[in-house]
Amino acid sequence: RRARAIELMKLVGIADPEERLNSFPHQMSGGQCQRVMIAIAIACNPKLLIADEPTTALDVTIQKQILDLLVGLQAKYGMGLIM
């Protein structure tokens, strides 16, 4: 389970996933928390991902990174994406 969690955290672009795995949410930035939520959402290889306001409360630069990440995951896994 730990190895899978680290793999997913790497996939969504979290730096130092081995260390972040033991972090509490308040120790992470908003963008990192959002990436963790995306990792959780794709853990079971869904055919459809519904992302309700995935960029709320993030600055513009991080918003673009999150949207690019979602589109990239959609293409990589061939899943549907509703935002």
PDB file of N, CA and C in Angstrom:
ATOM      1  N   ARG A   1       0.822  -1.196   0.000  1.00  0.00           N
ATOM      2  CA  ARG A   1       0.000   0.000   0.000  1.00  0.00           C
ATOM      3  C   ARG A   1       0.862   1.254   0.000  1.00  0.00           C
ATOM      4  N   ARG A   2       1.918   1.246   0.797  1.00  0.00           N
ATOM      5  CA  ARG A   2       2.807   2.401   0.869  1.00  0.00           C
ATOM      6  C   ARG A   2       3.454   2.667  -0.490  1.00  0.00           C
ATOM      7  N   ALA A   3       3.904   1.609  -1.143  1.00  0.00           N
ATOM      8  CA  ALA A   3       4.549   1.759  -2.450  1.00  0.00           C
ATOM      9  C   ALA A   3       3.568   2.325  -3.474  1.00  0.00           C
ATOM     10  N   ARG A   4       2.327   1.874  -3.441  1.00  0.00           N
ATOM     11  CA  ARG A   4       1.305   2.374  -4.371  1.00  0.00           C
ATOM     12  C   ARG A   4       1.016   3.852  -4.096  1.00  0.00           C
ATOM     13  N   ALA A   5       0.946   4.222  -2.833  1.00  0.00           N
ATOM     14  CA  ALA A   5       0.708   5.622  -2.474  1.00  0.00           C
ATOM     15  C   ALA A   5       1.844   6.503  -2.979  1.00  0.00           C
ATOM     16  N   ILE A   6       3.069   6.056  -2.818  1.00  0.00           N
ATOM     17  CA  ILE A   6       4.225   6.820  -3.300  1.00  0.00           C
ATOM     18  C   ILE A   6       4.197   6.921  -4.818  1.00  0.00           C
ATOM     19  N   GLU A   7       3.854   5.826  -5.482  1.00  0.00           N
ATOM     20  CA  GLU A   7       3.749   5.824  -6.946  1.00  0.00           C
ATOM     21  C   GLU A   7       2.716   6.847  -7.423  1.00  0.00           C
ATOM     22  N   LEU A   8       1.562   6.879  -6.781  1.00  0.00           N
ATOM     23  CA  LEU A   8       0.511   7.827  -7.155  1.00  0.00           C
ATOM     24  C   LEU A   8       0.933   9.264  -6.882  1.00  0.00           C
ATOM     25  N   MET A   9       1.610   9.486  -5.774  1.00  0.00           N
ATOM     26  CA  MET A   9       2.066  10.840  -5.450  1.00  0.00           C
ATOM     27  C   MET A   9       3.095  11.325  -6.469  1.00  0.00           C
ATOM     28  N   LYS A  10       3.965  10.434  -6.926  1.00  0.00           N
ATOM     29  CA  LYS A  10       4.918  10.794  -7.981  1.00  0.00           C
ATOM     30  C   LYS A  10       4.176  11.115  -9.269  1.00  0.00           C
ATOM     31  N   LEU A  11       3.168  10.306  -9.578  1.00  0.00           N
ATOM     32  CA  LEU A  11       2.400  10.478 -10.806  1.00  0.00           C
ATOM     33  C   LEU A  11       1.742  11.851 -10.883  1.00  0.00           C
ATOM     34  N   VAL A  12       1.275  12.358  -9.760  1.00  0.00           N
ATOM     35  CA  VAL A  12       0.601  13.661  -9.763  1.00  0.00           C
ATOM     36  C   VAL A  12       1.556  14.818  -9.487  1.00  0.00           C
ATOM     37  N   GLY A  13       2.850  14.531  -9.380  1.00  0.00           N
ATOM     38  CA  GLY A  13       3.849  15.589  -9.300  1.00  0.00           C
ATOM     39  C   GLY A  13       4.166  16.120  -7.917  1.00  0.00           C
ATOM     40  N   ILE A  14       4.011  15.310  -6.906  1.00  0.00           N
ATOM     41  CA  ILE A  14       4.366  15.744  -5.555  1.00  0.00           C
ATOM     42  C   ILE A  14       5.843  15.456  -5.323  1.00  0.00           C
ATOM     43  N   ALA A  15       6.590  16.497  -4.980  1.00  0.00           N
ATOM     44  CA  ALA A  15       8.023  16.345  -4.716  1.00  0.00           C
ATOM     45  C   ALA A  15       8.236  15.601  -3.396  1.00  0.00           C
ATOM     46  N   ASP A  16       9.262  14.800  -3.334  1.00  0.00           N
ATOM     47  CA  ASP A  16       9.607  14.025  -2.133  1.00  0.00           C
ATOM     48  C   ASP A  16       8.412  13.253  -1.571  1.00  0.00           C
ATOM     49  N   PRO A  17       7.794  12.391  -2.382  1.00  0.00           N
ATOM     50  CA  PRO A  17       6.590  11.698  -1.905  1.00  0.00           C
ATOM     51  C   PRO A  17       6.823  10.817  -0.686  1.00  0.00           C
ATOM     52  N   GLU A  18       8.026  10.263  -0.548  1.00  0.00           N
ATOM     53  CA  GLU A  18       8.307   9.421   0.616  1.00  0.00           C
ATOM     54  C   GLU A  18       8.182  10.220   1.916  1.00  0.00           C
ATOM     55  N   GLU A  19       8.639  11.469   1.869  1.00  0.00           N
ATOM     56  CA  GLU A  19       8.554  12.328   3.050  1.00  0.00           C
ATOM     57  C   GLU A  19       7.142  12.889   3.223  1.00  0.00           C
ATOM     58  N   ARG A  20       6.507  13.257   2.132  1.00  0.00           N
ATOM     59  CA  ARG A  20       5.161  13.844   2.188  1.00  0.00           C
ATOM     60  C   ARG A  20       4.113  12.839   2.646  1.00  0.00           C
ATOM     61  N   LEU A  21       4.406  11.563   2.479  1.00  0.00           N
ATOM     62  CA  LEU A  21       3.455  10.526   2.867  1.00  0.00           C
ATOM     63  C   LEU A  21       3.107  10.606   4.351  1.00  0.00           C
ATOM     64  N   ASN A  22       4.025  11.090   5.153  1.00  0.00           N
ATOM     65  CA  ASN A  22       3.804  11.192   6.594  1.00  0.00           C
ATOM     66  C   ASN A  22       3.363  12.589   7.039  1.00  0.00           C
ATOM     67  N   SER A  23       3.104  13.474   6.082  1.00  0.00           N
ATOM     68  CA  SER A  23       2.702  14.843   6.410  1.00  0.00           C
ATOM     69  C   SER A  23       1.208  14.929   6.689  1.00  0.00           C
ATOM     70  N   PHE A  24       0.841  15.868   7.527  1.00  0.00           N
ATOM     71  CA  PHE A  24      -0.560  16.183   7.763  1.00  0.00           C
ATOM     72  C   PHE A  24      -1.004  17.211   6.726  1.00  0.00           C
ATOM     73  N   PRO A  25      -2.298  17.273   6.414  1.00  0.00           N
ATOM     74  CA  PRO A  25      -2.770  18.234   5.410  1.00  0.00           C
ATOM     75  C   PRO A  25      -2.364  19.678   5.697  1.00  0.00           C
ATOM     76  N   HIS A  26      -2.349  20.086   6.956  1.00  0.00           N
ATOM     77  CA  HIS A  26      -1.995  21.477   7.266  1.00  0.00           C
ATOM     78  C   HIS A  26      -0.512  21.762   7.016  1.00  0.00           C
ATOM     79  N   GLN A  27       0.279  20.738   6.773  1.00  0.00           N
ATOM     80  CA  GLN A  27       1.698  20.914   6.482  1.00  0.00           C
ATOM     81  C   GLN A  27       1.965  21.005   4.981  1.00  0.00           C
ATOM     82  N   MET A  28       0.917  20.900   4.176  1.00  0.00           N
ATOM     83  CA  MET A  28       1.049  20.945   2.719  1.00  0.00           C
ATOM     84  C   MET A  28       0.416  22.216   2.170  1.00  0.00           C
ATOM     85  N   SER A  29       0.867  22.604   1.000  1.00  0.00           N
ATOM     86  CA  SER A  29       0.259  23.754   0.326  1.00  0.00           C
ATOM     87  C   SER A  29      -1.088  23.333  -0.262  1.00  0.00           C
ATOM     88  N   GLY A  30      -1.851  24.324  -0.700  1.00  0.00           N
ATOM     89  CA  GLY A  30      -3.138  24.033  -1.329  1.00  0.00           C
ATOM     90  C   GLY A  30      -2.989  23.187  -2.576  1.00  0.00           C
ATOM     91  N   GLY A  31      -1.970  23.491  -3.375  1.00  0.00           N
ATOM     92  CA  GLY A  31      -1.724  22.722  -4.594  1.00  0.00           C
ATOM     93  C   GLY A  31      -1.337  21.284  -4.298  1.00  0.00           C
ATOM     94  N   GLN A  32      -0.539  21.088  -3.267  1.00  0.00           N
ATOM     95  CA  GLN A  32      -0.150  19.728  -2.883  1.00  0.00           C
ATOM     96  C   GLN A  32      -1.361  18.939  -2.386  1.00  0.00           C
ATOM     97  N   CYS A  33      -2.203  19.583  -1.601  1.00  0.00           N
ATOM     98  CA  CYS A  33      -3.418  18.914  -1.123  1.00  0.00           C
ATOM     99  C   CYS A  33      -4.313  18.523  -2.292  1.00  0.00           C
ATOM    100  N   GLN A  34      -4.417  19.407  -3.271  1.00  0.00           N
ATOM    101  CA  GLN A  34      -5.245  19.109  -4.435  1.00  0.00           C
ATOM    102  C   GLN A  34      -4.663  17.934  -5.214  1.00  0.00           C
ATOM    103  N   ARG A  35      -3.349  17.883  -5.336  1.00  0.00           N
ATOM    104  CA  ARG A  35      -2.696  16.767  -6.031  1.00  0.00           C
ATOM    105  C   ARG A  35      -2.927  15.447  -5.288  1.00  0.00           C
ATOM    106  N   VAL A  36      -2.904  15.490  -3.969  1.00  0.00           N
ATOM    107  CA  VAL A  36      -3.189  14.283  -3.187  1.00  0.00           C
ATOM    108  C   VAL A  36      -4.614  13.816  -3.456  1.00  0.00           C
ATOM    109  N   MET A  37      -5.556  14.749  -3.515  1.00  0.00           N
ATOM    110  CA  MET A  37      -6.947  14.382  -3.795  1.00  0.00           C
ATOM    111  C   MET A  37      -7.080  13.758  -5.179  1.00  0.00           C
ATOM    112  N   ILE A  38      -6.337  14.264  -6.143  1.00  0.00           N
ATOM    113  CA  ILE A  38      -6.358  13.688  -7.489  1.00  0.00           C
ATOM    114  C   ILE A  38      -5.767  12.279  -7.453  1.00  0.00           C
ATOM    115  N   ALA A  39      -4.679  12.095  -6.715  1.00  0.00           N
ATOM    116  CA  ALA A  39      -4.072  10.767  -6.580  1.00  0.00           C
ATOM    117  C   ALA A  39      -5.071   9.776  -5.980  1.00  0.00           C
ATOM    118  N   ILE A  40      -5.795  10.211  -4.962  1.00  0.00           N
ATOM    119  CA  ILE A  40      -6.811   9.352  -4.344  1.00  0.00           C
ATOM    120  C   ILE A  40      -7.887   9.003  -5.370  1.00  0.00           C
ATOM    121  N   ALA A  41      -8.293   9.994  -6.158  1.00  0.00           N
ATOM    122  CA  ALA A  41      -9.359   9.790  -7.135  1.00  0.00           C
ATOM    123  C   ALA A  41      -8.968   8.810  -8.237  1.00  0.00           C
ATOM    124  N   ILE A  42      -7.696   8.782  -8.622  1.00  0.00           N
ATOM    125  CA  ILE A  42      -7.293   7.890  -9.717  1.00  0.00           C
ATOM    126  C   ILE A  42      -6.732   6.557  -9.221  1.00  0.00           C
ATOM    127  N   ALA A  43      -6.690   6.358  -7.921  1.00  0.00           N
ATOM    128  CA  ALA A  43      -6.102   5.142  -7.351  1.00  0.00           C
ATOM    129  C   ALA A  43      -6.774   3.863  -7.850  1.00  0.00           C
ATOM    130  N   CYS A  44      -8.054   3.925  -8.120  1.00  0.00           N
ATOM    131  CA  CYS A  44      -8.794   2.733  -8.564  1.00  0.00           C
ATOM    132  C   CYS A  44      -9.010   2.706 -10.070  1.00  0.00           C
ATOM    133  N   ASN A  45      -8.232   3.493 -10.796  1.00  0.00           N
ATOM    134  CA  ASN A  45      -8.313   3.538 -12.262  1.00  0.00           C
ATOM    135  C   ASN A  45      -9.745   3.735 -12.771  1.00  0.00           C
ATOM    136  N   PRO A  46     -10.354   4.853 -12.435  1.00  0.00           N
ATOM    137  CA  PRO A  46     -11.744   5.075 -12.846  1.00  0.00           C
ATOM    138  C   PRO A  46     -11.867   5.285 -14.357  1.00  0.00           C
ATOM    139  N   LYS A  47     -13.036   4.964 -14.883  1.00  0.00           N
ATOM    140  CA  LYS A  47     -13.310   5.232 -16.292  1.00  0.00           C
ATOM    141  C   LYS A  47     -13.779   6.669 -16.478  1.00  0.00           C
ATOM    142  N   LEU A  48     -14.297   7.255 -15.408  1.00  0.00           N
ATOM    143  CA  LEU A  48     -14.782   8.631 -15.433  1.00  0.00           C
ATOM    144  C   LEU A  48     -14.351   9.327 -14.148  1.00  0.00           C
ATOM    145  N   LEU A  49     -13.755  10.499 -14.303  1.00  0.00           N
ATOM    146  CA  LEU A  49     -13.352  11.308 -13.151  1.00  0.00           C
ATOM    147  C   LEU A  49     -14.182  12.582 -13.158  1.00  0.00           C
ATOM    148  N   ILE A  50     -14.888  12.814 -12.082  1.00  0.00           N
ATOM    149  CA  ILE A  50     -15.685  14.027 -11.944  1.00  0.00           C
ATOM    150  C   ILE A  50     -14.943  14.948 -10.985  1.00  0.00           C
ATOM    151  N   ALA A  51     -14.471  16.065 -11.503  1.00  0.00           N
ATOM    152  CA  ALA A  51     -13.693  17.018 -10.711  1.00  0.00           C
ATOM    153  C   ALA A  51     -14.530  18.278 -10.509  1.00  0.00           C
ATOM    154  N   ASP A  52     -15.110  18.406  -9.339  1.00  0.00           N
ATOM    155  CA  ASP A  52     -15.951  19.553  -9.018  1.00  0.00           C
ATOM    156  C   ASP A  52     -15.074  20.674  -8.465  1.00  0.00           C
ATOM    157  N   GLU A  53     -14.904  21.708  -9.244  1.00  0.00           N
ATOM    158  CA  GLU A  53     -14.087  22.865  -8.873  1.00  0.00           C
ATOM    159  C   GLU A  53     -12.685  22.460  -8.404  1.00  0.00           C
ATOM    160  N   PRO A  54     -11.916  21.818  -9.273  1.00  0.00           N
ATOM    161  CA  PRO A  54     -10.596  21.316  -8.861  1.00  0.00           C
ATOM    162  C   PRO A  54      -9.554  22.396  -8.590  1.00  0.00           C
ATOM    163  N   THR A  55      -9.846  23.632  -8.965  1.00  0.00           N
ATOM    164  CA  THR A  55      -8.843  24.689  -8.791  1.00  0.00           C
ATOM    165  C   THR A  55      -9.288  25.795  -7.835  1.00  0.00           C
ATOM    166  N   THR A  56     -10.344  25.564  -7.088  1.00  0.00           N
ATOM    167  CA  THR A  56     -10.827  26.567  -6.143  1.00  0.00           C
ATOM    168  C   THR A  56      -9.758  26.886  -5.103  1.00  0.00           C
ATOM    169  N   ALA A  57      -9.585  28.158  -4.823  1.00  0.00           N
ATOM    170  CA  ALA A  57      -8.662  28.664  -3.797  1.00  0.00           C
ATOM    171  C   ALA A  57      -7.188  28.440  -4.128  1.00  0.00           C
ATOM    172  N   LEU A  58      -6.871  28.243  -5.408  1.00  0.00           N
ATOM    173  CA  LEU A  58      -5.474  28.102  -5.827  1.00  0.00           C
ATOM    174  C   LEU A  58      -5.092  29.305  -6.677  1.00  0.00           C
ATOM    175  N   ASP A  59      -3.823  29.693  -6.637  1.00  0.00           N
ATOM    176  CA  ASP A  59      -3.412  30.817  -7.475  1.00  0.00           C
ATOM    177  C   ASP A  59      -3.375  30.384  -8.940  1.00  0.00           C
ATOM    178  N   VAL A  60      -3.313  31.352  -9.831  1.00  0.00           N
ATOM    179  CA  VAL A  60      -3.459  31.113 -11.267  1.00  0.00           C
ATOM    180  C   VAL A  60      -2.427  30.121 -11.799  1.00  0.00           C
ATOM    181  N   THR A  61      -1.194  30.231 -11.363  1.00  0.00           N
ATOM    182  CA  THR A  61      -0.139  29.331 -11.833  1.00  0.00           C
ATOM    183  C   THR A  61      -0.439  27.891 -11.437  1.00  0.00           C
ATOM    184  N   ILE A  62      -0.836  27.686 -10.211  1.00  0.00           N
ATOM    185  CA  ILE A  62      -1.150  26.336  -9.729  1.00  0.00           C
ATOM    186  C   ILE A  62      -2.425  25.823 -10.394  1.00  0.00           C
ATOM    187  N   GLN A  63      -3.383  26.711 -10.653  1.00  0.00           N
ATOM    188  CA  GLN A  63      -4.601  26.304 -11.355  1.00  0.00           C
ATOM    189  C   GLN A  63      -4.257  25.687 -12.702  1.00  0.00           C
ATOM    190  N   LYS A  64      -3.374  26.338 -13.451  1.00  0.00           N
ATOM    191  CA  LYS A  64      -2.977  25.812 -14.759  1.00  0.00           C
ATOM    192  C   LYS A  64      -2.286  24.463 -14.610  1.00  0.00           C
ATOM    193  N   GLN A  65      -1.421  24.335 -13.621  1.00  0.00           N
ATOM    194  CA  GLN A  65      -0.724  23.064 -13.397  1.00  0.00           C
ATOM    195  C   GLN A  65      -1.714  21.938 -13.089  1.00  0.00           C
ATOM    196  N   ILE A  66      -2.710  22.225 -12.274  1.00  0.00           N
ATOM    197  CA  ILE A  66      -3.705  21.210 -11.909  1.00  0.00           C
ATOM    198  C   ILE A  66      -4.545  20.828 -13.126  1.00  0.00           C
ATOM    199  N   LEU A  67      -4.969  21.822 -13.901  1.00  0.00           N
ATOM    200  CA  LEU A  67      -5.757  21.523 -15.100  1.00  0.00           C
ATOM    201  C   LEU A  67      -4.940  20.723 -16.106  1.00  0.00           C
ATOM    202  N   ASP A  68      -3.677  21.097 -16.298  1.00  0.00           N
ATOM    203  CA  ASP A  68      -2.795  20.341 -17.197  1.00  0.00           C
ATOM    204  C   ASP A  68      -2.607  18.910 -16.694  1.00  0.00           C
ATOM    205  N   LEU A  69      -2.468  18.750 -15.391  1.00  0.00           N
ATOM    206  CA  LEU A  69      -2.325  17.422 -14.797  1.00  0.00           C
ATOM    207  C   LEU A  69      -3.560  16.573 -15.081  1.00  0.00           C
ATOM    208  N   LEU A  70      -4.737  17.137 -14.868  1.00  0.00           N
ATOM    209  CA  LEU A  70      -5.975  16.393 -15.102  1.00  0.00           C
ATOM    210  C   LEU A  70      -6.116  15.982 -16.564  1.00  0.00           C
ATOM    211  N   VAL A  71      -5.824  16.893 -17.471  1.00  0.00           N
ATOM    212  CA  VAL A  71      -5.917  16.585 -18.903  1.00  0.00           C
ATOM    213  C   VAL A  71      -4.881  15.524 -19.284  1.00  0.00           C
ATOM    214  N   GLY A  72      -3.681  15.621 -18.728  1.00  0.00           N
ATOM    215  CA  GLY A  72      -2.643  14.627 -18.991  1.00  0.00           C
ATOM    216  C   GLY A  72      -3.032  13.245 -18.487  1.00  0.00           C
ATOM    217  N   LEU A  73      -3.612  13.180 -17.298  1.00  0.00           N
ATOM    218  CA  LEU A  73      -4.063  11.901 -16.753  1.00  0.00           C
ATOM    219  C   LEU A  73      -5.211  11.329 -17.577  1.00  0.00           C
ATOM    220  N   GLN A  74      -6.079  12.207 -18.052  1.00  0.00           N
ATOM    221  CA  GLN A  74      -7.183  11.772 -18.901  1.00  0.00           C
ATOM    222  C   GLN A  74      -6.641  11.100 -20.156  1.00  0.00           C
ATOM    223  N   ALA A  75      -5.663  11.724 -20.791  1.00  0.00           N
ATOM    224  CA  ALA A  75      -5.075  11.157 -22.006  1.00  0.00           C
ATOM    225  C   ALA A  75      -4.311   9.869 -21.704  1.00  0.00           C
ATOM    226  N   LYS A  76      -3.561   9.856 -20.629  1.00  0.00           N
ATOM    227  CA  LYS A  76      -2.732   8.692 -20.283  1.00  0.00           C
ATOM    228  C   LYS A  76      -3.575   7.462 -19.980  1.00  0.00           C
ATOM    229  N   TYR A  77      -4.663   7.652 -19.246  1.00  0.00           N
ATOM    230  CA  TYR A  77      -5.473   6.520 -18.815  1.00  0.00           C
ATOM    231  C   TYR A  77      -6.743   6.323 -19.638  1.00  0.00           C
ATOM    232  N   GLY A  78      -7.005   7.206 -20.586  1.00  0.00           N
ATOM    233  CA  GLY A  78      -8.180   7.069 -21.431  1.00  0.00           C
ATOM    234  C   GLY A  78      -9.487   7.159 -20.655  1.00  0.00           C
ATOM    235  N   MET A  79      -9.492   7.970 -19.614  1.00  0.00           N
ATOM    236  CA  MET A  79     -10.705   8.104 -18.804  1.00  0.00           C
ATOM    237  C   MET A  79     -11.472   9.356 -19.206  1.00  0.00           C
ATOM    238  N   GLY A  80     -12.761   9.329 -18.947  1.00  0.00           N
ATOM    239  CA  GLY A  80     -13.559  10.518 -19.152  1.00  0.00           C
ATOM    240  C   GLY A  80     -13.285  11.506 -18.029  1.00  0.00           C
ATOM    241  N   LEU A  81     -13.474  12.787 -18.331  1.00  0.00           N
ATOM    242  CA  LEU A  81     -13.224  13.827 -17.334  1.00  0.00           C
ATOM    243  C   LEU A  81     -14.322  14.868 -17.418  1.00  0.00           C
ATOM    244  N   ILE A  82     -15.008  15.073 -16.319  1.00  0.00           N
ATOM    245  CA  ILE A  82     -16.035  16.112 -16.229  1.00  0.00           C
ATOM    246  C   ILE A  82     -15.566  17.117 -15.194  1.00  0.00           C
ATOM    247  N   MET A  83     -15.511  18.398 -15.615  1.00  0.00           N
ATOM    248  CA  MET A  83     -15.123  19.461 -14.679  1.00  0.00           C
ATOM    249  C   MET A  83     -16.221  20.494 -14.620  1.00  0.00           C
TER     250      MET A  83
END
